[in-house]
Coordinates of N, CA and C in Angstrom, one line a residue:
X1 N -16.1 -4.6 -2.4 CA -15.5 -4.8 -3.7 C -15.5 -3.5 -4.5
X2 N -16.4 -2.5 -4.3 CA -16.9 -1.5 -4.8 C -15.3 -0.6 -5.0
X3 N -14.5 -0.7 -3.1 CA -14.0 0.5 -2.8 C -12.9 -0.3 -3.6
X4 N -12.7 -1.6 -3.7 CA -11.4 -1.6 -3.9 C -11.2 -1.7 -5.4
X5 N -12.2 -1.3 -6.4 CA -12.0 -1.0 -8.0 C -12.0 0.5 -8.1
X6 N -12.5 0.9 -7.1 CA -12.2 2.4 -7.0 C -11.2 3.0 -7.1
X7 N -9.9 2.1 -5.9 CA -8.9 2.4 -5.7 C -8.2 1.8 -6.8
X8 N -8.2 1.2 -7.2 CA -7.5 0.3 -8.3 C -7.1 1.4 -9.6
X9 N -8.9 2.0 -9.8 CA -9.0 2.5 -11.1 C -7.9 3.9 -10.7
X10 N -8.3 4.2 -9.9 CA -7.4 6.2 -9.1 C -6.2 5.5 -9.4
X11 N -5.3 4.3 -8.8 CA -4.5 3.9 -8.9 C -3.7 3.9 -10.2
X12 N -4.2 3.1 -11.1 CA -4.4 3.0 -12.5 C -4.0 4.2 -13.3
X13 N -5.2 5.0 -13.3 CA -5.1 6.7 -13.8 C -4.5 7.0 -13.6
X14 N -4.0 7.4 -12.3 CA -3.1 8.5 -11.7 C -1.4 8.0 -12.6
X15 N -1.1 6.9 -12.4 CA 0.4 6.1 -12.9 C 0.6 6.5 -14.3
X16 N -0.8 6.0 -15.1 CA -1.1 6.1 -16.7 C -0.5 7.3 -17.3
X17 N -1.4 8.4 -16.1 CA -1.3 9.9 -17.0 C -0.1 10.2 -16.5
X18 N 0.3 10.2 -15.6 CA 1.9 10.8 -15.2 C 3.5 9.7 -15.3
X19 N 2.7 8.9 -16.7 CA 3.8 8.2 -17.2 C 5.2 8.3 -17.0
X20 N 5.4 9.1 -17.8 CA 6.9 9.4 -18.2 C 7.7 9.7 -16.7
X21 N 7.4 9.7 -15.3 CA 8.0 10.0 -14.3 C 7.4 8.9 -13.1
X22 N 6.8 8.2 -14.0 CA 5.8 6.5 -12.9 C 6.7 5.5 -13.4
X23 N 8.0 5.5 -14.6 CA 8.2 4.5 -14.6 C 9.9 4.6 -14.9
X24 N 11.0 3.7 -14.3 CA 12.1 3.7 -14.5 C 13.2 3.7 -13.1
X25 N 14.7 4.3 -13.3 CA 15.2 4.3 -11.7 C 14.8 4.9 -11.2
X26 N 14.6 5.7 -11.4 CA 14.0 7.5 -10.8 C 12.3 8.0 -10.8
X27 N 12.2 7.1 -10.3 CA 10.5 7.5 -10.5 C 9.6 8.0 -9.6
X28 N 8.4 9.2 -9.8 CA 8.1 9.1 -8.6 C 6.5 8.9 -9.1
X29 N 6.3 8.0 -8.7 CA 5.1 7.4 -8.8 C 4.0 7.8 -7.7
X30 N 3.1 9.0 -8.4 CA 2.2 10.0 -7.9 C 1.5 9.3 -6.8
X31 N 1.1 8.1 -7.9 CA 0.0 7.2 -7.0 C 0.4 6.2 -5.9
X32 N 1.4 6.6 -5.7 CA 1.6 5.7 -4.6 C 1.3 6.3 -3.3
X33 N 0.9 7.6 -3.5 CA 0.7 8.3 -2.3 C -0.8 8.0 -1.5
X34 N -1.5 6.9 -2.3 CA -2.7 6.2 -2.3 C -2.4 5.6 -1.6
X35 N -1.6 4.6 -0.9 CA -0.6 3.1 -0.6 C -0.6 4.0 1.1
X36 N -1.8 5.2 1.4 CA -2.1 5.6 3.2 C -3.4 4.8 3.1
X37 N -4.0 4.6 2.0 CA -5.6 3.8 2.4 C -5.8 2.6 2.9
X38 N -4.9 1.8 3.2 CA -5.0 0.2 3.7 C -5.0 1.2 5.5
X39 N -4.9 2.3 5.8 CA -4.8 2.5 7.4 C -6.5 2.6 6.8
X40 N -7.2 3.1 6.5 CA -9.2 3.1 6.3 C -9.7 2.4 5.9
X41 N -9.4 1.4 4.9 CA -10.3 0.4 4.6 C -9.1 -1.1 4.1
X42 N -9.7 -1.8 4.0 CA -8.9 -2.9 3.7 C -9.1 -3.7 2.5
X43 N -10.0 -3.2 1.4 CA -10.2 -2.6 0.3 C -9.1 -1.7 -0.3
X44 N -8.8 -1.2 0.2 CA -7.1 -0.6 -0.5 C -6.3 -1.7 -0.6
X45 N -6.5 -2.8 0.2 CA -4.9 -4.0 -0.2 C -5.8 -4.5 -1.7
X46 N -6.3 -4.4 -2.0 CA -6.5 -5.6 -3.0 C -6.7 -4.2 -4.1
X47 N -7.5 -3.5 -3.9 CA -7.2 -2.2 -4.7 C -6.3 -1.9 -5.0
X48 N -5.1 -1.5 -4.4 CA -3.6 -1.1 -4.8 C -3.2 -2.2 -5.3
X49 N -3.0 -3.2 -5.4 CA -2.6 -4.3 -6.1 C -3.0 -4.6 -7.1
X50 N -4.1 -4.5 -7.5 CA -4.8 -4.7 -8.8 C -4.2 -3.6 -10.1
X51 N -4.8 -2.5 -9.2 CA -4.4 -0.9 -10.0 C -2.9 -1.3 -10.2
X52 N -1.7 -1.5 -9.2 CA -0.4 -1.5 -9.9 C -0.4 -2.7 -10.7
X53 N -1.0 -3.8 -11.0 CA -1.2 -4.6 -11.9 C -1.6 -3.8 -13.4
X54 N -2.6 -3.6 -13.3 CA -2.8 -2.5 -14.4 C -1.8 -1.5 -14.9
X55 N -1.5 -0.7 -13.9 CA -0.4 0.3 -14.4 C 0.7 -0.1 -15.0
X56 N 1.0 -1.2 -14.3 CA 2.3 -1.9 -15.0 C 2.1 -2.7 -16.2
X57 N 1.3 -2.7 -16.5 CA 1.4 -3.3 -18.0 C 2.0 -2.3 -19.1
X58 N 1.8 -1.3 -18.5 CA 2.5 -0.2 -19.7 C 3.8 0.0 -19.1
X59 N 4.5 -0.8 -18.7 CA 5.8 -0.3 -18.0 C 7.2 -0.8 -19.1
X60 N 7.7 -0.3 -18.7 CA 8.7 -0.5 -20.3 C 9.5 -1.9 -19.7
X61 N 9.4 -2.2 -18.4 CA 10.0 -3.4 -18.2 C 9.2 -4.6 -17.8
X62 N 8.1 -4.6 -18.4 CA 7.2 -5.7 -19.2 C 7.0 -6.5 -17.7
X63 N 7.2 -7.8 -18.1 CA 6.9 -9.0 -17.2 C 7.6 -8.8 -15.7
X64 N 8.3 -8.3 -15.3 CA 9.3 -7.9 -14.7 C 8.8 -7.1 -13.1
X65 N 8.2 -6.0 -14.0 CA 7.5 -4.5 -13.4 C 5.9 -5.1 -12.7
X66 N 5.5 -6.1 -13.8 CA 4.1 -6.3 -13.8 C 4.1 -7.7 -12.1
X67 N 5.0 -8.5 -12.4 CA 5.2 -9.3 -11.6 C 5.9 -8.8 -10.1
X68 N 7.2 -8.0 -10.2 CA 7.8 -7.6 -9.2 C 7.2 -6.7 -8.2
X69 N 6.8 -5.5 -9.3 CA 6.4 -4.5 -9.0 C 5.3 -4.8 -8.4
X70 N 4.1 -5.4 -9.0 CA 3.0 -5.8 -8.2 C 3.1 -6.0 -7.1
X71 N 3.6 -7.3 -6.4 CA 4.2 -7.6 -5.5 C 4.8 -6.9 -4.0
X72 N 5.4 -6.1 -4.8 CA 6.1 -5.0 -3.9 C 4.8 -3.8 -3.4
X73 N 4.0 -3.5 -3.9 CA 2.8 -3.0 -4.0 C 2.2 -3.7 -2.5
X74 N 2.0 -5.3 -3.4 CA 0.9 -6.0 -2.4 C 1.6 -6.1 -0.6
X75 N 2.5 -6.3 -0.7 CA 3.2 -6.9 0.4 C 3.5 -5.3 1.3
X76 N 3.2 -4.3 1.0 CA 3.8 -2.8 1.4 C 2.2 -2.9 1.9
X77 N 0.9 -2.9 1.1 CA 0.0 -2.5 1.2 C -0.4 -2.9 2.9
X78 N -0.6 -4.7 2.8 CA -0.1 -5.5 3.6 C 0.2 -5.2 4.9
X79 N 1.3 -4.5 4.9 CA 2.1 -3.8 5.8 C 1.3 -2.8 6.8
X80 N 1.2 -1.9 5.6 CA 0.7 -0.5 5.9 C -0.6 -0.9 6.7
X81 N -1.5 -1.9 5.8 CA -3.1 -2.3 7.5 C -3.0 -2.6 8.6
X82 N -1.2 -3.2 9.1 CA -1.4 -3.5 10.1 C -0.8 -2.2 10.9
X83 N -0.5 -1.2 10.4 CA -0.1 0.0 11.0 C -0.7 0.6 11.3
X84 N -0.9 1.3 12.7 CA -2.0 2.2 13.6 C -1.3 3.5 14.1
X85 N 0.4 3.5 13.6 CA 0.8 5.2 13.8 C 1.3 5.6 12.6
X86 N 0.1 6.6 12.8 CA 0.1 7.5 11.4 C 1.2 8.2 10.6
X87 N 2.3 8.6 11.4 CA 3.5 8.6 10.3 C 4.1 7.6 9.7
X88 N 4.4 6.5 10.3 CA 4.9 5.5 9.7 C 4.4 4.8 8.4
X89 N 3.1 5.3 8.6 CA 1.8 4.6 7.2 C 2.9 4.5 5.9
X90 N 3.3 5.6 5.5 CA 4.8 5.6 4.3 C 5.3 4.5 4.1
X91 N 6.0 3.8 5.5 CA 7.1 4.0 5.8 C 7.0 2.1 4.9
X92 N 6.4 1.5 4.4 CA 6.3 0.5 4.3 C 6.3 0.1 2.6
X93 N 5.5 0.9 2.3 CA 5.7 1.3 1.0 C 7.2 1.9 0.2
X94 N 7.8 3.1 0.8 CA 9.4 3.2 0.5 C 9.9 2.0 0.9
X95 N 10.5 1.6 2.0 CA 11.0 0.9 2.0 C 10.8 -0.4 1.0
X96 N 9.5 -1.5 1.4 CA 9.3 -2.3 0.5 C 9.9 -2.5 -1.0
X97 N 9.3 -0.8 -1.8 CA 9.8 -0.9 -3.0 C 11.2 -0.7 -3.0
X98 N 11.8 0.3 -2.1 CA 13.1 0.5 -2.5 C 13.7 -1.2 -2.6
X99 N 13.6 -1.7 -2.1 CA 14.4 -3.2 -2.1 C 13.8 -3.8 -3.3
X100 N 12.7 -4.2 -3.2 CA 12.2 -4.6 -4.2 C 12.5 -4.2 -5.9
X101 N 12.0 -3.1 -5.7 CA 12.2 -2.3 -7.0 C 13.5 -2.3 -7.6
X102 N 14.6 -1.8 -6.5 CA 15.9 -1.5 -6.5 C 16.7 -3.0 -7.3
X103 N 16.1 -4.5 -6.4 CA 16.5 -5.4 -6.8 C 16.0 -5.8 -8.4
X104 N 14.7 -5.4 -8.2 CA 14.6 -5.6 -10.3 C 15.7 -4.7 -11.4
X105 N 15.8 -3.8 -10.9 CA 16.6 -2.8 -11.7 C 17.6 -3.1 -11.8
X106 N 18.3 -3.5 -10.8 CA 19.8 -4.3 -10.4 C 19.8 -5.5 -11.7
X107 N 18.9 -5.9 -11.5 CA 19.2 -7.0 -12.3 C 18.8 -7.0 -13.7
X108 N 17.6 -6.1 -14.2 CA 17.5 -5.9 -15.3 C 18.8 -4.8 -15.9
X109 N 19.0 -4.7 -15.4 CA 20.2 -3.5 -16.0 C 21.7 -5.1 -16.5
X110 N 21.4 -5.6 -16.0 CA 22.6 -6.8 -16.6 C 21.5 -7.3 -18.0
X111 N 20.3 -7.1 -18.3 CA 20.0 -7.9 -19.3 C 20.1 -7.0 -20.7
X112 N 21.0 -6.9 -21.7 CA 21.1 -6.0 -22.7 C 20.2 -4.9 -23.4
X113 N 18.7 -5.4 -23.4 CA 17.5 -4.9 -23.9 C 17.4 -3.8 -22.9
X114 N 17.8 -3.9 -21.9 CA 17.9 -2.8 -21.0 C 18.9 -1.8 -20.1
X115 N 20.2 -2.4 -20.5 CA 21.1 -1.9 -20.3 C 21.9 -0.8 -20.2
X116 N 20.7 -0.2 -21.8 CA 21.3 1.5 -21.5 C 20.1 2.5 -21.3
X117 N 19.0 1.7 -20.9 CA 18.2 2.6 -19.8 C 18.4 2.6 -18.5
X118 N 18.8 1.7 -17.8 CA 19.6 1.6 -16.7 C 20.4 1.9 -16.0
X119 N 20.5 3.1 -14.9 CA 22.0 3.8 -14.9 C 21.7 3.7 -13.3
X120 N 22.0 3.0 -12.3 CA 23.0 2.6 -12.3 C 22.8 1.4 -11.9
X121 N 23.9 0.3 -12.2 CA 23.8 -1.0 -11.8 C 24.1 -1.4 -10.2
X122 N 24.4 -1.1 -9.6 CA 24.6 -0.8 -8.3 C 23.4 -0.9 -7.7
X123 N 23.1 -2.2 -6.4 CA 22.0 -3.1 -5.9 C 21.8 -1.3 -4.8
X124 N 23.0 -0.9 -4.2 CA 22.2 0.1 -3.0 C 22.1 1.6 -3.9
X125 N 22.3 1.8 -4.9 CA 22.1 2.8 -5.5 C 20.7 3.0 -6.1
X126 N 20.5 1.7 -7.1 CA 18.6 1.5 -7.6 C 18.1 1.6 -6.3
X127 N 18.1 0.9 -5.2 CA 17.6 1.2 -3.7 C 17.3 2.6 -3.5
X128 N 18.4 3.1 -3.4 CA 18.2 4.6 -3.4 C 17.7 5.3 -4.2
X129 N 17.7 5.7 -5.4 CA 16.7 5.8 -6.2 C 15.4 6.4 -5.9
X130 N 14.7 4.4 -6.0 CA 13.7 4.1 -5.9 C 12.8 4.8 -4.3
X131 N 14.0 4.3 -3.7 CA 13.1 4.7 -1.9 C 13.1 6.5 -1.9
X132 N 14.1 7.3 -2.9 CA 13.7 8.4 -2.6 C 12.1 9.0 -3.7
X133 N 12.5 8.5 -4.4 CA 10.9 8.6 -5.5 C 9.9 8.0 -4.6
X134 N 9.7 6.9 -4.0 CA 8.6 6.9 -3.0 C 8.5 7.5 -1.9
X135 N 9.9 8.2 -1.1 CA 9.8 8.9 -0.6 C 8.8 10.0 -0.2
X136 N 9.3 10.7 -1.6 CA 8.7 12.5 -2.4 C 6.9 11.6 -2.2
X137 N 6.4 10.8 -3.0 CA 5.6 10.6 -3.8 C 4.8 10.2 -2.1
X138 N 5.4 9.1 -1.1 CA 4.4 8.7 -0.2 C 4.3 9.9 1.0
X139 N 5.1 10.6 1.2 CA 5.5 11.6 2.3 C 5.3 12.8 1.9
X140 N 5.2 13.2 1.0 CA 5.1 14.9 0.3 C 3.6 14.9 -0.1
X141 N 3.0 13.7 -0.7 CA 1.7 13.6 -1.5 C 0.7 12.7 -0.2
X142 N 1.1 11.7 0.3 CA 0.6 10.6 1.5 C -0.3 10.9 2.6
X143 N 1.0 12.1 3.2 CA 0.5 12.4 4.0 C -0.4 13.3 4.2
X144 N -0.2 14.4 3.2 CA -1.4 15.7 3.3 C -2.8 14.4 2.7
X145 N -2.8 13.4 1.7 CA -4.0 12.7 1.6 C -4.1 12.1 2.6
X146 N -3.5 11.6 3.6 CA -3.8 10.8 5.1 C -4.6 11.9 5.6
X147 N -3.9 13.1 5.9 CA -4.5 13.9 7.0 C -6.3 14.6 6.1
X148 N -6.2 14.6 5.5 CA -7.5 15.2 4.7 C -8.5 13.6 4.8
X149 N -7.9 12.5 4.3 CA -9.2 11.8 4.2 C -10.0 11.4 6.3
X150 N -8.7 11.6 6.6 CA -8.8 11.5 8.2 C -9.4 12.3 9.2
X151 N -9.9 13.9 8.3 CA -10.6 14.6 9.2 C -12.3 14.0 8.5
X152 N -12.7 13.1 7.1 CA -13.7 12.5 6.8 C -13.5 11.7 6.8
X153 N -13.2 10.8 7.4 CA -13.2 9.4 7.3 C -14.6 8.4 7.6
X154 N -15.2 9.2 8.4 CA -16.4 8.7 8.7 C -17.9 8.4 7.3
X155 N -17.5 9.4 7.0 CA -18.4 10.1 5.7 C -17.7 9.5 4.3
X156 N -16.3 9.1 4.5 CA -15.9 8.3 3.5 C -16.2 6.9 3.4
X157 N -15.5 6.4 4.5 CA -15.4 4.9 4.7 C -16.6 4.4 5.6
X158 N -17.1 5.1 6.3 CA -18.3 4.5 6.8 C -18.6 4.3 8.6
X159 N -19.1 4.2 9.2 CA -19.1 3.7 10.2 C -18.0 2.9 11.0
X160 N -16.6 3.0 10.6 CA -15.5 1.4 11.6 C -14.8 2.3 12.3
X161 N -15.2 4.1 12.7 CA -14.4 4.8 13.2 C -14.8 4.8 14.6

């Protein structure tokens, strides 16, 4: 329970402070490059879900972000534990959200309150977007944290190596 408030909190922080680029079409959400820890402990699935619960309360698309977003989080993380080749660890996370994500934006962009934050309305465009900001964020940031917690993993996570 320990690891997975840990992750929640890093999760959390990391989103919080790097606001203004964690949240919208175009986002690249730093912390998602966290979403390699369900390959070491399994404590990261409920950790990363929690933290993007948190994070998304400050999201400018309210109930939406907090609910969807979550989700898309939990079901990626999910993913990513049952994965044992290490490049692909990403690959679950982009995708997941791109659709996911892609499809909230799609549809909040028809609701007025948000209409002219929203550019573009277009279901494979928000897709793309989204999947290139997790892209950057799981593959540029992911992987160098894969490979570094991987040469300690022992001394991190414990003894399951």
């Amino acid at each position: 329970m320990a690891e997975a408030g840990i992750i929640a909190a890093l999760y959390f922080a990391i989103t919080v402070a790097v606001a203004p680029v964690a949240y919208g079409p175009l986002q690249i959400r730093i912390s998602e490059a966290l979403c390699v820890l369900p390959f070491f402990t399994p404590a990261a699935v409920p950790g990363l879900f929690v933290g993007c619960v948190l994070a998304n309360l400050f999201s400018p698309f309210g109930i939406y972000d907090i609910v969807f977003g979550s989700l898309a989080t939990l079901v990626a993380a999910l993913i990513t534990y049952r994965i044992k080749v290490k490049w692909l660890l990403p690959l679950p996370t982009v995708v997941v959200n791109a659709l996911i994500i892609g499809a909230e934006l799609t549809l909040l962009a028809t609701l007025p309150q948000f209409s002219t934050m929203l550019t573009p309305t277009v279901f494979g465009l928000s897709a793309l977007y989204v999947g290139v900001g997790e892209a950057i964020a799981c593959y540029a940031l992911g992987m160098p944290l894969f490979f570094l917690l991987n040469k300690h993993k022992e001394r991190i996570f414990g003894q399951r190596y």
